[in-house]
Amino acid sequence: MAPKIQWPLVLFSMLAGCGGCCFAFAGVAGALGESTTVTLWATGISLVLVVVGAVCSMMHLATPRHAFAAVTHLLSFSGISVELIMLGVVSALMAAYGAACLWFDNELVRLVLGMAGALAGVVLAFVTGHGYLISSKPTWNTKKLPLAYTGTALVAGGFLYAAVSVATGGVWAMELPVKLLLAACAVFSAVTVAAYLGHLGMQTAKKNPTLFWVGIVVCGLVVPLACAAILLAPLPSMAFVAVAAVGFAAAMAGGLSLRMLMWIVGAGFLFFFEDAQANRSAILNC
Amino acid sequence: MPRKCLVINIDRCTGCDSCIVSCKFENHLPLGTFYNRVMQVGPTGTYPNIERYNLPVQCQQCTHARCVEVCPTGASYRDSESGIVLVNEAKCIGCQYCLYACPYGVRSFSEEDGVARKCTLCQHLTADGKADPACVHNCPGGARFYGDLDDPDSAVSRELAKYDDECIHTLGAPEGEEPLTRYILSPSTAHWKELV
Amino acid sequence: MAARKSSYGKLAHMAQKVQGIDWASDASLVEADEQFARSAPLRERHHSCCHGCYNCCPLWVYTEDGVVVKIEGDYDGTLTQGCLCTKALNQQHLVYSPRHVLHPMRRVGSRGGNDWEIVSWDEAYDIVGEQMALATRKYGPYSIMVGAGGGGTYGNVFQRVTQDAIGAPVCISGGGCQCYLPADCAGQWMRGGSNNRHEGNNAREMWNAWQPAMECVVLWGAQTSASGAAYAARANAEMRERGIKTIVIDPYYTEEAAKADIWLPIRPMGDIAMLLGWFNYIIANKLYDEQFCKYWTNYPFLVDPDTRLPLKAEEVWPDYVNPSADPNDVYDTPAYVCFDARTNSVQPFPYTAPEDSPVDPVVFCEAEVNGRLCKSAGQIQWEACEDFTLEKTAELTWVDADTIERAIKLYATTLSGIGTGQFADMSELSSNFIFGTMALDMLCGKVNKPGVVLTEQKPESRHTARPTHFWCNRPYQETFGIGWTVGLTEGENLRRSQAAVERWNAKGVDGKAKQQAFVDYQLARLGSLEHKAVHQWQLNALAPVREALLTGEPYKISVRWEQSGNKYCVMSNGEQWNEAYANIDFCVHQQPHMTSTTIEDADLFLPMQEWLEFEHATETTTQFNQTFMRKQIVHMGETEDPFICVTRIVDSLCEKLGGDDAVLCRDFQFNGTYRTKEDIYPAWAEMFGVKSWPEAVKHSEDHTLTVPIDELYQFYQHLDIVDDGLPAGFATLSRKCEPYVTMAVLNGRTGFPYHFPYTQVAADGTWPEYDAVCTYKEQSENMLQDDPDFPFYLTTGRVAHYHHTTLRTAPYSRELIPVPDMRINPRDAADLGVAHGDWVELSSRRGATRGRAYLTEGVRPGVVMMERFYFPESYDHSTKTMSGGWRQCNVNLMARDDVVNDNFASASWRGYRVNVRKAEAPEGLWTEPEQFQPLMPSRTFESRTEEGACHA
Ligand SMILES: Nc1nc2c(c(=O)[nH]1)N[C@H]1C(S)=C(S)[C@@H](COP(=O)(O)OP(=O)(O)OC[C@H]3O[C@@H](n4cnc5c(=O)[nH]c(N)nc54)[C@H](O)[C@@H]3O)O[C@H]1N2
Ligand SMILES: Nc1nc2c(c(=O)[nH]1)N[C@H]1C(S)=C(S)[C@@H](COP(=O)(O)OP(=O)(O)OC[C@H]3O[C@@H](n4cnc5c(=O)[nH]c(N)nc54)[C@H](O)[C@@H]3O)O[C@H]1N2
Ligand code: SF4
Ligand code: SF4
Ligand code: SF4
Ligand code: SF4
Ligand code: SF4
Ligand SMILES: [Mo]
């Protein structure tokens, strides 16, 4: 018996992670010389994702009042407080980067903010998964989990950035360094997800076969890898945007599936109350 | 710090669920919410060569309480005076990490109030040492005992003293949680099953 | 402090819900607390005892401003030591339940529709009286039928005396013939006292912690940890801790079995074979108590092969002078006939102290008496068990021979006794089982001494005269001159009968006619000609009653006065009853909560008190050595005391008929009921030694009457020398234990002792011959048959959470056990493709129902077990299809009452063949905890309720 899927947390970690990583791509692209219009668009969209994600996470707490209480305990450095800290840091960097793009014509400032943002964005993706490292949950208690969170967020964020930037007239996304970076993220995602699945073992991972095959394997692994590979080839920009959008959608679905799987298999080693209700209080196979 | 907990003598438990219901009345728990449950372990074997026992479970008062460790606000805490793991609802933000972290799944979450809750060892009855927890008081088997493991004169220590070590068990704790709750089960009743 | 806070918070919460007052809306608990602090509620504590079942566990009830906020066990309960089971705790919900009906209601619309209007009590009594009078005028008093409650009822006496008062012979009970009646007879017939059943405060030497003597107890089909969920569970735990060994004979791996020293996993209903195996082994290996058998049982008596009665000395030697006879012809001490080992001849066997006996009787023998070969009663028992070697017993019971032998040896070589459960009363085997288990203890001399089950545990059990007994404690002999007091001579019984007639005559009533009317009324009990022991409790066999309802033969039944919970749930043949009850002209149902019966059949519903509202001093208020005041701690709406209700109904009937003389005997009613509380309070006050009952109740303290333990446990009463200079003996026909059940033979023949000086014989002069000793028998449908269409065998056992039909409206029970578990062996389940928690359909030759599979190795492959159930949500107004809720999961739809036990008419509600297959869940049942929200208490602050709010 596992805890119920906490949808707010599933959405939060995916949206915020994706936003953070999209922002990371924007930072990198900016450093490479992408126009501020483009990075600004990407940053804006990233910020929206992060904010929506943060709102989702609040929905997980029973009342918004609690979110403030959580803020007052920032320094406990528990999973939640680190998430909150990173949410704050990333949002602040996004705002600063955006302001820098709009009002400071200083490349160095943009570069520093962009690179810091890139780092913070990825860290945000990581910490949204790191809070689940709890010793009593063998299925969660592995660094492979936050790494897979990071990987799925990176690939989704990467595709999002690629689609948005090209759609808004960007050029760098169609250049090799970013394409390679995106492909690397796709591979990283595939590797970390596979590693986490390996940690679970196939039997556990396939607990919900549809989720496993359609959600994780097809949407999360096959389609993003394929899209990233296709994008490596020279494409007209409309086609590029279309493929990136498909990649983004698949990566989101894959990332969400992974997060759902985490809850579905998230049994502690004993889960008495849930088991009691489900099994008429019987432990039969002991 | 005292080590207060429940000791449950499975040799005496009949699986009647009275502890569940007395707890629910005492703590005004809504439908579907529990601070304790009673599991039927088994029967194992093949009829008629079988054995089984009842395993009442509630917060085990872990020495290394994961619920406390993960709590972002300090709402889950160990009371310095009684040594009991409790929830300060005023501080609780309802993040449920403690529910995920509890290795035994014996915490509950109040949707209505948005806070985590669990067995309090009936502190409102027991804190002044005058009364027993509701589940202990009403237990038809006389199977439940409450007190301080460190006090040799407590009800728990006296009950444990009646039994050999081979009859005294704790729930499995692979990550070294060291639950305080002791279970008494004589091999003549049934053999203790490691459930982890 | 925290306690107060949380309960205040709860109160505020409830108040908010109930009254719509926004007391605590925004306020934190602390603020609510302050509000309350200003008007601190009056917190009180009241002592009472539970009536969740008949076990009467003592408890404390806390109220705040009169509202019950907590129930907890009383630490001073001798056996309970503070414990309570879920049923007791749930009373807090039941009494405030939205389903607790608070006003009399008359049905509007059709039966089954669950539409009602509130009427006043005066109107209600008027309606019932009128309907009963109508029926009486049209068809006579036999046309009023009473439905009595079994083990869970608030009292059995008032139903019986009411029947006697109005002369209405038809009473059926879910219990009775199916519960305890056989044991009640066996106790009285075989030893003139208590029996070996765990109910009714018997079989409790095993709980003697003060002078512990018992070494081993046999729990034969008795699951006391469930059926005595609080006190017996507690006492059993203490008993085991004291080291008493337990032998459990049960097909199911019960709590008792799981903790037993020896468990005999018997084939269901293989018990008679098992008993005979024990008899055989014990007799063959001379493990019985020979001295006791010789002098304190009727085993050595030589039995007339034609009459099957023990020969009396005078029958063999007409001139024999019985040295022990009462010269005043009051007390009966017969002399019998035995084969004397000293003289090697047949000799008279007068009643004496063993050491004064002129003979050395042989227990197992045959002898020629006046040219006829007569067997000793012991010999008859031996021949009944002669074939039952260990091997054969093992073969028939499916328990291996070694385990059986170990069990018998442990039983026979220790201070021990057999305590029995009720399963056999639910079968054709009821008489065989109870006679056999009682006789086995007698054979082994396990009577009236420390460490045995068959002891008489009350101070009153010491005697100064030859002990006697009348089968019920009601004055039939004094009032009507009917019935035989065992232990008195025929002359004395006749004199008493005559005196009664004369008392009527003196009052200007034709005594002989009154007596005849009473006997006619007795003999009119349906099925009693074949099953004559139903008279013990004024009951009827079930199938003939249904037949009468359907055909009007032998007489029309027009009014049904139902005083039990839900017969559709506890009795077999529900569909046929449903059809039969449709012929009833008027049905009144009195209960605290509505049940399927209300929905299906009732025209008028009379709301009774839950036990927190129902005060009493005598009706089920005793547990072990303590008698408690059951107090009225709250009173909801207009709920009524059932004792007053029945009296008022008879008042109304008499008024409509034109006076008390119009019924059989109006005054008889008051042998157990009362018209007003004021009438009864003085008696109760006296009993508890208080000046005034209402005053005492107000003080809310513990007024428990306690029999000191050393007075409670009494032994060797039969050895007391009484006023005739002889040992007291037993209150039986022979003054000895009667493992050869002479009374059963006599009962079959004439209906003795119920109608003396009249007899009950068939028109053609024939009578049934009932077995006098335990004789091999199987259920008509048993597991030895090959029955491919119905490959499984069904039996049951209690669950601790429910008492018969009660508590299905208790949300804290339902969330734990929402639907009945159908226990099945995992290997069988695998064959059927059924997983734990899957729904299955069960069917028998008679009907089908569903249950939810609970896989457990605790049942033998081929056996399934399931408890009775019904669903009050089926007639919740939220339901799509309104129904009585008794068809979905009701094992009794498969049970039968067409084949019954000879003596007691016990129907087979356990022990029959069924089939099982995977099925869909029935529709509309609540299975998830949150679904039971509509059953949560809603009337905490109500003293009166709105019309319509008070029913489902
Ligand atoms: N298949 C199967 N059928 C069985 C059995 C079985 O084991 N298997 N068991 C049988 C046995 S042993 C019995 S005794 C019968 C019992 O079955 P029933 O004879 O029908 O008995 P109850 O349901 O106990 O009916 C008594 C009613 O009295 C009410 N009551 C209890 N206490 C109070 C009180 O203080 N005040 C008021 N006003 N009302 C009260 C309760 O609401 C309860 O509904 O069922 C029999 N049926
Ligand atoms: N919780 C609760 N307590 C109750 C009641 C209730 O309904 N609920 N009812 C009360 C009443 S009225 C009564 S009569 C008593 C009854 O009390 P018990 O006699 O203890 O009744 P059960 O538990 O129904 O049955 C006892 C045992 O008989 C076993 N059994 C079934 N078939 C067979 C068989 O063929 N052979 C043998 N040897 N054993 C068999 C069952 O497995 C069960 O363990 O309980 C009383 N107490
Ligand atoms: S109340 Fe006591 S006997 Fe009953 S299940 Fe709980 S611990 Fe066991
Ligand atoms: S059992 Fe669970 S709730 Fe109790 S102390 Fe341990 S971790 Fe915390
Ligand atoms: S739910 Fe409350 S008690 Fe539990 S971890 Fe979160 S803040 Fe702490
Ligand atoms: S100690 Fe109190 S809170 Fe804990 S399980 Fe028992 S009754 Fe419930
Ligand atoms: S055993 Fe019976 S009397 Fe005792 S608490 Fe339970 S329901 Fe009440
Ligand atoms: Mo019963």
Short mmCIF file of C-alpha atoms and ligand atoms in Angstrom, two decimals, chain C residues 50-57 84-85 87-88 228-231, ligand 7:
data_model
loop_
_atom_site.label_atom_id
_atom_site.label_comp_id
_atom_site.label_asym_id
_atom_site.label_seq_id
_atom_site.Cartn_x
_atom_site.Cartn_y
_atom_site.Cartn_z
CA CYS C 50 -23.93 -2.34 29.41
CA HIS C 51 -26.65 -4.04 27.45
CA GLY C 52 -24.76 -4.38 24.21
CA CYS C 53 -25.22 -8.07 24.88
CA TYR C 54 -26.53 -10.01 27.86
CA ASN C 55 -23.22 -9.87 29.68
CA CYS C 56 -23.86 -6.64 31.58
CA CYS C 57 -20.36 -5.28 31.88
CA LEU C 84 -15.43 -2.78 27.44
CA CYS C 85 -15.95 -4.07 23.95
CA LYS C 87 -20.46 -2.71 21.24
CA ALA C 88 -20.57 -0.94 24.58
CA GLY C 228 -18.24 -12.48 25.67
CA ALA C 229 -16.21 -9.88 23.90
CA ALA C 230 -15.32 -7.92 27.00
CA TYR C 231 -15.65 -9.82 30.23
S1 SF4 D 7 -19.45 -8.04 26.36
FE1 SF4 D 7 -21.58 -7.43 26.12
S2 SF4 D 7 -22.13 -6.44 28.05
FE2 SF4 D 7 -19.90 -6.56 27.96
S3 SF4 D 7 -19.27 -4.62 27.11
FE3 SF4 D 7 -19.47 -6.02 25.40
S4 SF4 D 7 -21.57 -5.74 24.69
FE4 SF4 D 7 -21.44 -4.83 26.69
#
